[in-house]
Every structure is written in C-alpha cells, then in structure tokens.
PDB file of C-alpha atoms in Angstrom:
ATOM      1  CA  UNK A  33      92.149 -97.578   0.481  1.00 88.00           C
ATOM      2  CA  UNK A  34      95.103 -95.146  -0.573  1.00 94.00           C
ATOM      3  CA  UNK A  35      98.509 -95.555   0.782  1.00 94.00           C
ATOM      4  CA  UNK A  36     100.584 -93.170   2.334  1.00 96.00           C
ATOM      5  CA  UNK A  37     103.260 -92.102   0.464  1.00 97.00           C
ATOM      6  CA  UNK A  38     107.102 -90.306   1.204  1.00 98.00           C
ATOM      7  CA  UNK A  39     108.739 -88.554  -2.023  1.00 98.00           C
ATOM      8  CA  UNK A  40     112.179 -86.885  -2.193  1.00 98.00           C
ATOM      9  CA  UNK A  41     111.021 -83.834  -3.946  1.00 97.00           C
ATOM     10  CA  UNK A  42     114.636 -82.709  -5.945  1.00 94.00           C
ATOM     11  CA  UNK A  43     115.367 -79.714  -7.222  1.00 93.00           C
ATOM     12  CA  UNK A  44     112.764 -77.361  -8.611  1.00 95.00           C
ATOM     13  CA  UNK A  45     114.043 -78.077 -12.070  1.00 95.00           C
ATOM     14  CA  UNK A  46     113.080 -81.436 -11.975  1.00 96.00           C
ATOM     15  CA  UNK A  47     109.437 -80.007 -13.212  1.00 96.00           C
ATOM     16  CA  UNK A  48     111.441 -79.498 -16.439  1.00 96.00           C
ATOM     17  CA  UNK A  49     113.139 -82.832 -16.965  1.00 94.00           C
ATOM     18  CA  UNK A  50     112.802 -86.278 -18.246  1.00 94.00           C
ATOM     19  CA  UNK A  51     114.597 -88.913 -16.669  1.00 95.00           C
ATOM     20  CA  UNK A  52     113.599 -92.723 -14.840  1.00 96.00           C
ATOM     21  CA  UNK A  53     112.631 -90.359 -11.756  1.00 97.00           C
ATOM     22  CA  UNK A  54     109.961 -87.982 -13.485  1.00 98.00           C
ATOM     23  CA  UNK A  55     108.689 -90.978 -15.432  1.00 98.00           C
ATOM     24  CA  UNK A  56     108.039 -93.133 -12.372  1.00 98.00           C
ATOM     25  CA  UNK A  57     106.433 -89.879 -10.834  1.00 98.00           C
ATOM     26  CA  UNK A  58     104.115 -89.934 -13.760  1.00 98.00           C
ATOM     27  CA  UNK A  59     103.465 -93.394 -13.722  1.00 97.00           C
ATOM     28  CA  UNK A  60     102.959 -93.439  -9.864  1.00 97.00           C
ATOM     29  CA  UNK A  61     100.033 -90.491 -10.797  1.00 97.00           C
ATOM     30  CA  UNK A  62      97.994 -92.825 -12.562  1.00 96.00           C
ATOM     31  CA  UNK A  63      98.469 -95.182  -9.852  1.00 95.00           C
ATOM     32  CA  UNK A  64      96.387 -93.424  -7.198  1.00 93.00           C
ATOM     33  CA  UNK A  65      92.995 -91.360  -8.184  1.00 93.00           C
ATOM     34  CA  UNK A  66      92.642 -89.474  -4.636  1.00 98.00           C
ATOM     35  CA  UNK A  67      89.313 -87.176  -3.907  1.00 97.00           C
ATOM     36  CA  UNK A  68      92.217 -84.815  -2.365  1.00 98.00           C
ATOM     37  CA  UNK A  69      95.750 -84.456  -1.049  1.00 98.00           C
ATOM     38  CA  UNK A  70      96.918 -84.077   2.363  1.00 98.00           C
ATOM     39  CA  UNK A  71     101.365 -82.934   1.902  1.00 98.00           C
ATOM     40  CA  UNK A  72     103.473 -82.323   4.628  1.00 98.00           C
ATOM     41  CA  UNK A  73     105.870 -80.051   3.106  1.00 98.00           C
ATOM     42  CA  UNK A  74     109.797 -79.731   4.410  1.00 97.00           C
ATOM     43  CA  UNK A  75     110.019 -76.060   2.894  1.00 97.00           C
ATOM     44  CA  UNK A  76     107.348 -74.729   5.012  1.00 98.00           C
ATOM     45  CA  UNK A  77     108.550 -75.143   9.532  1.00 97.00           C
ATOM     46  CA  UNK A  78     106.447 -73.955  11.926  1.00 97.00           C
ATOM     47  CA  UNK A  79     106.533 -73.859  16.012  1.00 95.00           C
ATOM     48  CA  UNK A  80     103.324 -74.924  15.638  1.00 97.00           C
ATOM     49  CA  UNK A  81     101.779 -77.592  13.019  1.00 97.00           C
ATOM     50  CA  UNK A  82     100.160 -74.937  10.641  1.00 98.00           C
ATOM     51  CA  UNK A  83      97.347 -76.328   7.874  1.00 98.00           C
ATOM     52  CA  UNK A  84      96.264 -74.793   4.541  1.00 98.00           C
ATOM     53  CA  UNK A  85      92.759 -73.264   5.182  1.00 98.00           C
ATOM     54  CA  UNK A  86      91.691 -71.892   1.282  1.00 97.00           C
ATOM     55  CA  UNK A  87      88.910 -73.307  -1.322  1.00 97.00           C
ATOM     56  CA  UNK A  88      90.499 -70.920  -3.635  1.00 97.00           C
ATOM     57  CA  UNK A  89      93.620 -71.460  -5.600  1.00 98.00           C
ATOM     58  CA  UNK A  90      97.234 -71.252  -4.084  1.00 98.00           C
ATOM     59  CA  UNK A  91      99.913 -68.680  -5.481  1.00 98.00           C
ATOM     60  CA  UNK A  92     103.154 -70.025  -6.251  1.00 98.00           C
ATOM     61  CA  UNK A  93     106.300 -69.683  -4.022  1.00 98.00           C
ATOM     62  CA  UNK A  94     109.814 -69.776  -6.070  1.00 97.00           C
ATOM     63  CA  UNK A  95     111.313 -70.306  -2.111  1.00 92.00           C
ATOM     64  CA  UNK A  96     114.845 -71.121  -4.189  1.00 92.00           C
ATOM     65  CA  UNK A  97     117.785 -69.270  -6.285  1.00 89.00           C
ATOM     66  CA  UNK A  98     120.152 -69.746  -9.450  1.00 87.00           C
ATOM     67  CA  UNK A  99     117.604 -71.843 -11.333  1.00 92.00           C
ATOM     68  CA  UNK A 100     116.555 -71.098 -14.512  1.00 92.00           C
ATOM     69  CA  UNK A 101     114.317 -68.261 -15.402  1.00 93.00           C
ATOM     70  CA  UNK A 102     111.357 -70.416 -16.813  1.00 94.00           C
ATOM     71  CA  UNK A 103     111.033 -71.669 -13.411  1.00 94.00           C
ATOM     72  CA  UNK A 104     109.948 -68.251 -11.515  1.00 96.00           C
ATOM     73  CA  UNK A 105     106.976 -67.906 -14.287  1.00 95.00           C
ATOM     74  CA  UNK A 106     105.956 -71.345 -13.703  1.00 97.00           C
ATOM     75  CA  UNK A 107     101.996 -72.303 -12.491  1.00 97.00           C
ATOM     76  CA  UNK A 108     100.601 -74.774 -11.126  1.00 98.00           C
ATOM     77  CA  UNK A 109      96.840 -74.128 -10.334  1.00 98.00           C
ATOM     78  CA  UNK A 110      96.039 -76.215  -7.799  1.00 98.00           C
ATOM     79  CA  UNK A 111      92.964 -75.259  -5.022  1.00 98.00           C
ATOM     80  CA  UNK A 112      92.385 -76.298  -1.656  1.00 98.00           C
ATOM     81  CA  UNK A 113      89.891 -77.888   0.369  1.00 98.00           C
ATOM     82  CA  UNK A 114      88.569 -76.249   3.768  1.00 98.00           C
ATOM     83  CA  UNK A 115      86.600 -79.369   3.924  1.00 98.00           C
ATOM     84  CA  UNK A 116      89.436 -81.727   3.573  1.00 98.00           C
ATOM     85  CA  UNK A 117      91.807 -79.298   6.320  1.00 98.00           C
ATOM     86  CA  UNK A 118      88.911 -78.955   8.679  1.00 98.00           C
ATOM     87  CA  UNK A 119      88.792 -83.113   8.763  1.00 97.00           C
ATOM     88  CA  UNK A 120      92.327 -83.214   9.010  1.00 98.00           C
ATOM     89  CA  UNK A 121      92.471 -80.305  12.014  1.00 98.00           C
ATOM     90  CA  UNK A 122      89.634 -82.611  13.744  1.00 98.00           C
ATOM     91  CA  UNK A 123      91.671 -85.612  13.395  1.00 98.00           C
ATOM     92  CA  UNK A 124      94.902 -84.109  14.549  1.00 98.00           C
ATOM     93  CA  UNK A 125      93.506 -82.258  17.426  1.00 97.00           C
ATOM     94  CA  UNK A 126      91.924 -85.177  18.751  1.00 97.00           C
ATOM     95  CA  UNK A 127      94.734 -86.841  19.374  1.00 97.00           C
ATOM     96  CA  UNK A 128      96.289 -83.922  21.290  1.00 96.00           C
ATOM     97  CA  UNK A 129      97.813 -82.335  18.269  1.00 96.00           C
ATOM     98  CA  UNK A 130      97.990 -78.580  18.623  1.00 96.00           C
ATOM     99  CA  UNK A 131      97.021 -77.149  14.713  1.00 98.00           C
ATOM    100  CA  UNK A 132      96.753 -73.566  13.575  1.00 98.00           C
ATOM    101  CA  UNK A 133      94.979 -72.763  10.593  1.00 98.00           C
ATOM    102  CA  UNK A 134      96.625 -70.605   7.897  1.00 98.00           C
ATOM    103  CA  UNK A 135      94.625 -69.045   5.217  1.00 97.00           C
ATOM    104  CA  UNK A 136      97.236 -66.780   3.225  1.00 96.00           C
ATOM    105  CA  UNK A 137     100.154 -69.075   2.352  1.00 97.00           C
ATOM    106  CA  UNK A 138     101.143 -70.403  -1.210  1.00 97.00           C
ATOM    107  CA  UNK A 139     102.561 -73.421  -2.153  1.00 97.00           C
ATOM    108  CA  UNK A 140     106.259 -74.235  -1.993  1.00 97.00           C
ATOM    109  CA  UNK A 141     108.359 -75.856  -4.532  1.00 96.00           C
ATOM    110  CA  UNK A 142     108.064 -79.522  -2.081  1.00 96.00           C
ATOM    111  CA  UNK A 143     104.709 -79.419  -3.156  1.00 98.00           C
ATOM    112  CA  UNK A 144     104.521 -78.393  -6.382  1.00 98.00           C
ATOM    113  CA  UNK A 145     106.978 -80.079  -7.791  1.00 98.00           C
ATOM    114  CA  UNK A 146     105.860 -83.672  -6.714  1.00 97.00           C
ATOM    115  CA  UNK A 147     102.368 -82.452  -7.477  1.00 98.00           C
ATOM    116  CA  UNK A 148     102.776 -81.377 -11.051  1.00 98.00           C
ATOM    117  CA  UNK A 149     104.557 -84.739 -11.775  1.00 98.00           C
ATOM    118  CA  UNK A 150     101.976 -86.613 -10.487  1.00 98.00           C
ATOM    119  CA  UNK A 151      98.740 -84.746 -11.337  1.00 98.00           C
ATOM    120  CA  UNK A 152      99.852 -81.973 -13.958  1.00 98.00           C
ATOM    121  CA  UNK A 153      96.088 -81.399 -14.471  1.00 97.00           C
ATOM    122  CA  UNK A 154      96.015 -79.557 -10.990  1.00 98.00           C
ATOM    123  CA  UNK A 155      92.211 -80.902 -10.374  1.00 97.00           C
ATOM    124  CA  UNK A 156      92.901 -82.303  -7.272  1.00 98.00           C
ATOM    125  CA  UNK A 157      92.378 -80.298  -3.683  1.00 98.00           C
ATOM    126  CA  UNK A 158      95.452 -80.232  -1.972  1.00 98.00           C
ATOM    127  CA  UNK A 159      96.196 -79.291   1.389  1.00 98.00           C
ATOM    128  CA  UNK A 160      99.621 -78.447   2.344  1.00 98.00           C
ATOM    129  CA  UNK A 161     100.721 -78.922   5.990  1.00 98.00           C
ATOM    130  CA  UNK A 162     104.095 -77.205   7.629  1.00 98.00           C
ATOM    131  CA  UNK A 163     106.529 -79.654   9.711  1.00 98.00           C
ATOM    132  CA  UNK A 164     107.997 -78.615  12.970  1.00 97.00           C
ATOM    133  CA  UNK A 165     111.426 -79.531  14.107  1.00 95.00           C
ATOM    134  CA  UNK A 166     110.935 -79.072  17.536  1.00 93.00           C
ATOM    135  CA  UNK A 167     108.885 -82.504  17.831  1.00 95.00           C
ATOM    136  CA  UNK A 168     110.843 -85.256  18.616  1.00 93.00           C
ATOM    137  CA  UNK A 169     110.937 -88.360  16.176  1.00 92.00           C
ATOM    138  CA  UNK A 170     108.740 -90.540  18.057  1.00 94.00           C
ATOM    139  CA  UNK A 171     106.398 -87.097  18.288  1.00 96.00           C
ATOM    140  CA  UNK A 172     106.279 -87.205  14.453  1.00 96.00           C
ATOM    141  CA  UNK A 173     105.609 -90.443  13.958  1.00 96.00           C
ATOM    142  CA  UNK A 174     102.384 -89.678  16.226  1.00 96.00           C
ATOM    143  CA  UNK A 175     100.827 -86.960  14.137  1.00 98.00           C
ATOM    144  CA  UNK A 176     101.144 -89.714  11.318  1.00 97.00           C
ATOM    145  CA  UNK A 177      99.172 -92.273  13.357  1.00 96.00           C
ATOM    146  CA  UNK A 178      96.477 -89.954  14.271  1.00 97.00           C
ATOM    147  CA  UNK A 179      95.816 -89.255  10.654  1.00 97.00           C
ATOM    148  CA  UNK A 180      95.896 -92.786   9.616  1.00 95.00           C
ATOM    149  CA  UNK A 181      92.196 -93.136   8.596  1.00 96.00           C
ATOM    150  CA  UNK A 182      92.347 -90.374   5.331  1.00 96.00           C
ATOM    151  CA  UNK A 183      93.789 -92.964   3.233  1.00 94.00           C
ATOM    152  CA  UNK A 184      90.197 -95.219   4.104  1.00 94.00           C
ATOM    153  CA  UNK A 185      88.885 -91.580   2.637  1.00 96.00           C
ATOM    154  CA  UNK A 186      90.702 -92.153  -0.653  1.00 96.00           C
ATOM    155  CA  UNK A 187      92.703 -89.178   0.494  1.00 98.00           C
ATOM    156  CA  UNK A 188      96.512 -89.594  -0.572  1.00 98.00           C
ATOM    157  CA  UNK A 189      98.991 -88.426   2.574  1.00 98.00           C
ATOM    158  CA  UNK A 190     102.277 -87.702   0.322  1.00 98.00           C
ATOM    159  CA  UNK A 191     105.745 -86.537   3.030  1.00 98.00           C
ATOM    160  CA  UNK A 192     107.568 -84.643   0.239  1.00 98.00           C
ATOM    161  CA  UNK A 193     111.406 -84.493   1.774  1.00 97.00           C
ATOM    162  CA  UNK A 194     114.628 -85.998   0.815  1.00 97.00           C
ATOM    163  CA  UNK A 195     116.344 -88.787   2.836  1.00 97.00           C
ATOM    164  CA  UNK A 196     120.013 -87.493   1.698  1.00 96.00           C
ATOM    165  CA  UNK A 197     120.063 -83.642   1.891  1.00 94.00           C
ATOM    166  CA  UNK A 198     122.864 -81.745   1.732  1.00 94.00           C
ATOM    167  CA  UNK A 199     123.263 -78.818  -0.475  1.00 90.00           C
ATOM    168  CA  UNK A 200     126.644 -78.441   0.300  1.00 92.00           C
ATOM    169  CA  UNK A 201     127.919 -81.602  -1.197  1.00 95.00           C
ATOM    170  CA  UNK A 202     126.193 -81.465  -4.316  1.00 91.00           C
ATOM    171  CA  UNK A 203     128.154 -81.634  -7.767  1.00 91.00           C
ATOM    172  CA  UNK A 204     125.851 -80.836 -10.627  1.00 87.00           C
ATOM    173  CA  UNK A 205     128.701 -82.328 -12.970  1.00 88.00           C
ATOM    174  CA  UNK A 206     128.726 -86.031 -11.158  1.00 90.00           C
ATOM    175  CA  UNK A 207     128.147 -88.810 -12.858  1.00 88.00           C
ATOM    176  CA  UNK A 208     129.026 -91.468 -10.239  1.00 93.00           C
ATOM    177  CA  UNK A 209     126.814 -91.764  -6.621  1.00 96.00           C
ATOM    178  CA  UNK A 210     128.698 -90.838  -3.168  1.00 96.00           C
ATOM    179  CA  UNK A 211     129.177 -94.058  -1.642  1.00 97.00           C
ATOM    180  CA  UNK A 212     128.342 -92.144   1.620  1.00 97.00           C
ATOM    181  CA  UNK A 213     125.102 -91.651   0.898  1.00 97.00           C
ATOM    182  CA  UNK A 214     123.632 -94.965  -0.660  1.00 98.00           C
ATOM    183  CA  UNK A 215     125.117 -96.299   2.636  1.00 98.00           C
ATOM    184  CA  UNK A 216     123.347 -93.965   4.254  1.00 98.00           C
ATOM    185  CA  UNK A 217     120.053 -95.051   2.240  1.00 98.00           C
ATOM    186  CA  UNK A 218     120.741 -98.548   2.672  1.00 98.00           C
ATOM    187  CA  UNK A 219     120.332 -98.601   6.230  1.00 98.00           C
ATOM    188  CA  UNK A 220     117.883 -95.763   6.291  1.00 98.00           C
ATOM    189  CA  UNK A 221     115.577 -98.512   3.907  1.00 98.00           C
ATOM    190  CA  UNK A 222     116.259-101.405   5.575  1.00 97.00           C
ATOM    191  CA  UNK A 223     115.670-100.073   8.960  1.00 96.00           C
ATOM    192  CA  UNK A 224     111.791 -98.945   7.283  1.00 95.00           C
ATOM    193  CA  UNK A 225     111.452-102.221   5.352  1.00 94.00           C
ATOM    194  CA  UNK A 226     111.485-104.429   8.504  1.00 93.00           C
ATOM    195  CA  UNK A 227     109.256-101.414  10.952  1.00 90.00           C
ATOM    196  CA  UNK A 228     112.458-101.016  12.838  1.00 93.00           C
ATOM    197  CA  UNK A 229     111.407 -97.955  14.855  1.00 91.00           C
ATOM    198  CA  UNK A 230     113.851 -98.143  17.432  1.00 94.00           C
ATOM    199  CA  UNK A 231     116.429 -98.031  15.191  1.00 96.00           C
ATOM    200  CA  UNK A 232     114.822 -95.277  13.313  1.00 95.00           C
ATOM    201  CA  UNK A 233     114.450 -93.139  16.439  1.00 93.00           C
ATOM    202  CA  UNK A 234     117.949 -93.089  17.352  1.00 95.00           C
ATOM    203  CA  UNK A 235     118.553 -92.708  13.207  1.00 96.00           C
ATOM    204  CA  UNK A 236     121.103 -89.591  14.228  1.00 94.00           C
ATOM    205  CA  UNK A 237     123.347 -91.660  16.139  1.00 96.00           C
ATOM    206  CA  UNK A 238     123.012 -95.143  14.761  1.00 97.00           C
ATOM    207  CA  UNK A 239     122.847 -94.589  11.103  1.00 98.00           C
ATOM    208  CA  UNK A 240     126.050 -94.364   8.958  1.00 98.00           C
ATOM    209  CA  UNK A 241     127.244 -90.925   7.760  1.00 98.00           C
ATOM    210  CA  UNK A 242     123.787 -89.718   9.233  1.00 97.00           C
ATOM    211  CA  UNK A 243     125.204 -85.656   9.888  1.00 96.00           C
ATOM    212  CA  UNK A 244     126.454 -85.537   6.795  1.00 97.00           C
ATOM    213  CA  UNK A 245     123.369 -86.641   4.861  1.00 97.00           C
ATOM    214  CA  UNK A 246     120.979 -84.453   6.784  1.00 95.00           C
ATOM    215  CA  UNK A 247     122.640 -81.951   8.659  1.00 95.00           C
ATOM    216  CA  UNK A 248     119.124 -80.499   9.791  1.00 94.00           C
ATOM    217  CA  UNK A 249     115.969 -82.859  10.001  1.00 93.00           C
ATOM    218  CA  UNK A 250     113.664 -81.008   8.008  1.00 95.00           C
ATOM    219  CA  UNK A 251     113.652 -82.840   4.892  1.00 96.00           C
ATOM    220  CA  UNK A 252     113.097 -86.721   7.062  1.00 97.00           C
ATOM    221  CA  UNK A 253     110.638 -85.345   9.083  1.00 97.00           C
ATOM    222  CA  UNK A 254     107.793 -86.194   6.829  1.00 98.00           C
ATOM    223  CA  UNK A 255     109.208 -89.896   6.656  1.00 97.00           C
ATOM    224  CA  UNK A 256     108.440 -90.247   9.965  1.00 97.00           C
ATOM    225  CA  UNK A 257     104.814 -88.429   9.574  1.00 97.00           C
ATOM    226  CA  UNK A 258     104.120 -90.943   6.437  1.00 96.00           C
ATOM    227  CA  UNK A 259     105.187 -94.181   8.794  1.00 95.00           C
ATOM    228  CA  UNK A 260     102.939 -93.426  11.375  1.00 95.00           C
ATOM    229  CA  UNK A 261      99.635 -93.142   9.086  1.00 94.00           C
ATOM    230  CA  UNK A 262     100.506 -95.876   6.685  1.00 88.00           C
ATOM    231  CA  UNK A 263      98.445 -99.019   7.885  1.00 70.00           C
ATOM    232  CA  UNK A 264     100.083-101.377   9.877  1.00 66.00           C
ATOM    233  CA  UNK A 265      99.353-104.450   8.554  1.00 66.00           C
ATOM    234  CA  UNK A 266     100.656-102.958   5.363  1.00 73.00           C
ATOM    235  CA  UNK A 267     104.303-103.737   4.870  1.00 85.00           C
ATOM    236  CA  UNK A 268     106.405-100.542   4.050  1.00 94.00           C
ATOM    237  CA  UNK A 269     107.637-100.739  -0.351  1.00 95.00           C
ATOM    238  CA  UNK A 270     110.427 -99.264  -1.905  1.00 97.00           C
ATOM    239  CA  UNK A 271     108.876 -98.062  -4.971  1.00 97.00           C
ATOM    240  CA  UNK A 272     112.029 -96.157  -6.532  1.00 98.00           C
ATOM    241  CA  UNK A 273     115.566 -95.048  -6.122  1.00 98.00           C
ATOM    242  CA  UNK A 274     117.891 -93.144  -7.961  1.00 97.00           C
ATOM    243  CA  UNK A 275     120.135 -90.129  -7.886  1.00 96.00           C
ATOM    244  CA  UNK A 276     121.346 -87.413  -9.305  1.00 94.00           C
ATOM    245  CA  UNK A 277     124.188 -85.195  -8.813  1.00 93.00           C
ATOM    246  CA  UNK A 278     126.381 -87.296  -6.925  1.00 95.00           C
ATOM    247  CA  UNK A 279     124.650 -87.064  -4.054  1.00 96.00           C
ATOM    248  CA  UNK A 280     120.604 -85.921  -4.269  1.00 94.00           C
ATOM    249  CA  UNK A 281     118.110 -88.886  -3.257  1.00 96.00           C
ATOM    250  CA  UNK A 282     115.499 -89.543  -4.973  1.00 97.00           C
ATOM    251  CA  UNK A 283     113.769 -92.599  -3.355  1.00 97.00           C
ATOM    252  CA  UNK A 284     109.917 -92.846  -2.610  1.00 98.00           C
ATOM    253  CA  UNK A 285     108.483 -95.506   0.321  1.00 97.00           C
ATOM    254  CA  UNK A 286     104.996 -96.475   0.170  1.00 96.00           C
ATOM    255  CA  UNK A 287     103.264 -96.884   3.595  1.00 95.00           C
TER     256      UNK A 287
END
C-alpha cells in the first residue's frame, strides 16, 4: 500500500538545483514505485473539481515569470491515464463529489516540478487534478477520504502546495529563516502530527501568523485533500523540512 503524500513544490527553478531538498526528492522517488499518479495541483483552481482526461502526453505550462530562460524550453514527457482518471471520477462522484473531465490542459509547474524530482524518467501516468477554493476545509478533507483506497492500488496521491506562501515576503538574498514562519510551521505540524482536525479547521484563526503565511488558501488546500485519503490507522510523518529564501517552505508530510 502507497501513502499519500503533501510536497511544497518551490520555485520552478528548483528543477535546476542541488540542495538537501532536491536530494530528499530524489531519494523519496526511489521510495515509492506507483503504477500511476493521482496530483492535486495548487496552480490549476477550478469552480468545479476538474480531472486530467488524456492517454497522450501533456504539454508544458511555464504558468510563472523572471526565471531563467532554460526553464521555458524545459520538458518533461509525462502521459496520462484515462483509466486511472475514470477510477478516480468514479470514486469521487460516489461520494457526492461533483468532477468535470478536462481533456486539453497541460501540466503546471506544481506538477512538474515535484514530478521530475521524483521520477525524471517521466514513465509514470499521471493525472493532474485542479483544487477549488470555494470548498470549505472540512469539504477538502472529504474529497481526500473518498479517494482513500488508490493508495491499496499502488497509486501515489501527491498534494503539491506550500504550507508558507507568500511571494511578497520573499528575499532571494536570505540566508537566515523568518521566525514567523517556522512558527507558523511548527504549529501547522504539530497540529497534523497528533490528527488535530479541529484545530486544523479553524487553522485561519488559531494558527500563529496564519494571513501572513498564506494570504490565499490555494497552496494548503491539497494538505487537507492528502489528510483525508491517507489511512487512518497510519500516523501522519514529517519526512523533511527546510527553507529557502528566508521564507519559502519546503516541508513534505506523509499520510
């Protein structure tokens, strides 16, 4: 049985770099050997939870600016799985989850990026999924439990987000961590560690510094998504954390 997984995705250049975050990405790769992926991407919102219909393979989306140039030439090959999206429409719709299938769209750089680390042979299916912010917390979590039984498929459920996300605060020269934000983390983990979902729920009010380290919910959302279809008698991991550029999270909790 595969885990579920949530990644903080970076930058786009992380594809490019070698640091303790791209080598545990690597390493946590060769951990897993999936028959497909199932990602809930935060760069792709929809009213409506939208799913990656294709067999073929995905064109790239460069949905980002002021990066280097190597970057908007960069592939990654990967194909999808209408068998894999058509199990995971069933699944979702059974449990009252409205889906819409979407047969055009590339992948974004929250997918790619983790993907590439992980699997840079690109011979896994992947099916991307869109998030939508007008679910409540508790709704997300749902659409995580209803999915639950892919991981008994050997099919790895990866949330790529960020728990700190704040563009605005960002200093690409820092060498030291905003204090702000590992409190932030702190909590955030702790709260996960021990299943506190009440806590969790009320995250924007109870957490420390929460508005400032995600002034829009887009990036957590598929934290919630990955606690609901973990297994429950599986205690939530920390698996990594580190950061870069005084404030950027990168942290990944196994489900």
């Amino acid at each position: 049985m595969i885990p579920s997984i949530f990644i903080c995705h970076g930058g786009p250049n992380l594809v490019f770099e070698k640091n303790d975050y791209t080598k545990f990405l690597k390493e946590l790769g060769r951990r897993y050997t999936p028959k497909g992926i199932v990602i809930f991407t935060a760069h792709w919102e929809s009213d409506t939870l939208a799913i990656s219909f294709r067999d073929d393979t995905y064109e790239m989306i460069y949905d980002f600016g002021g990066f280097q140039k190597e970057l908007y030439s960069f592939k990654y090959p990967a194909k999808g799985s209408i068998e894999i999206a058509s199990s995971l429409q069933t699944k979702l719709e059974s449990h009252g989850i409205t889906t819409k299938k979407d047969e055009s769209r590339g992948l974004d750089h929250g997918a790619w990026v983790v993907l590439h680390l992980m699997y840079p042979e690109a011979n896994i299916p992947v099916v991307q999924v869109s998030v939508n912010l007008k679910l409540s917390i508790e709704e997300q979590y749902k659409i995580g439990q209803s999915i639950q039984e892919l991981g008994k498929e050997d099919i790895l459920v990866i949330g790529s987000g960020a728990t700190v996300h704040n563009l605005a605060t960002i200093d690409w020269e820092a060498n030291d961590t905003k204090a702000w934000a590992m409190e932030f983390d702190s909590w955030l983990i702790d709260k996960v560690e021990k299943k506190d979902l009440d806590s969790l729920m009320a995250f924007e009010n109870l957490a420390p510094y929460a508005k400032l380290a995600i002034p829009r919910n887009e990036h957590l959302v598929p934290l919630f998504i990955n606690m609901g279809s973990g297994q429950n008698k599986v205690s939530p991991k920390l698996l990594h954390r580190s950061y870069d550029y005084g404030t950027l999270s990168y942290i990944c909790l196994e489900f």
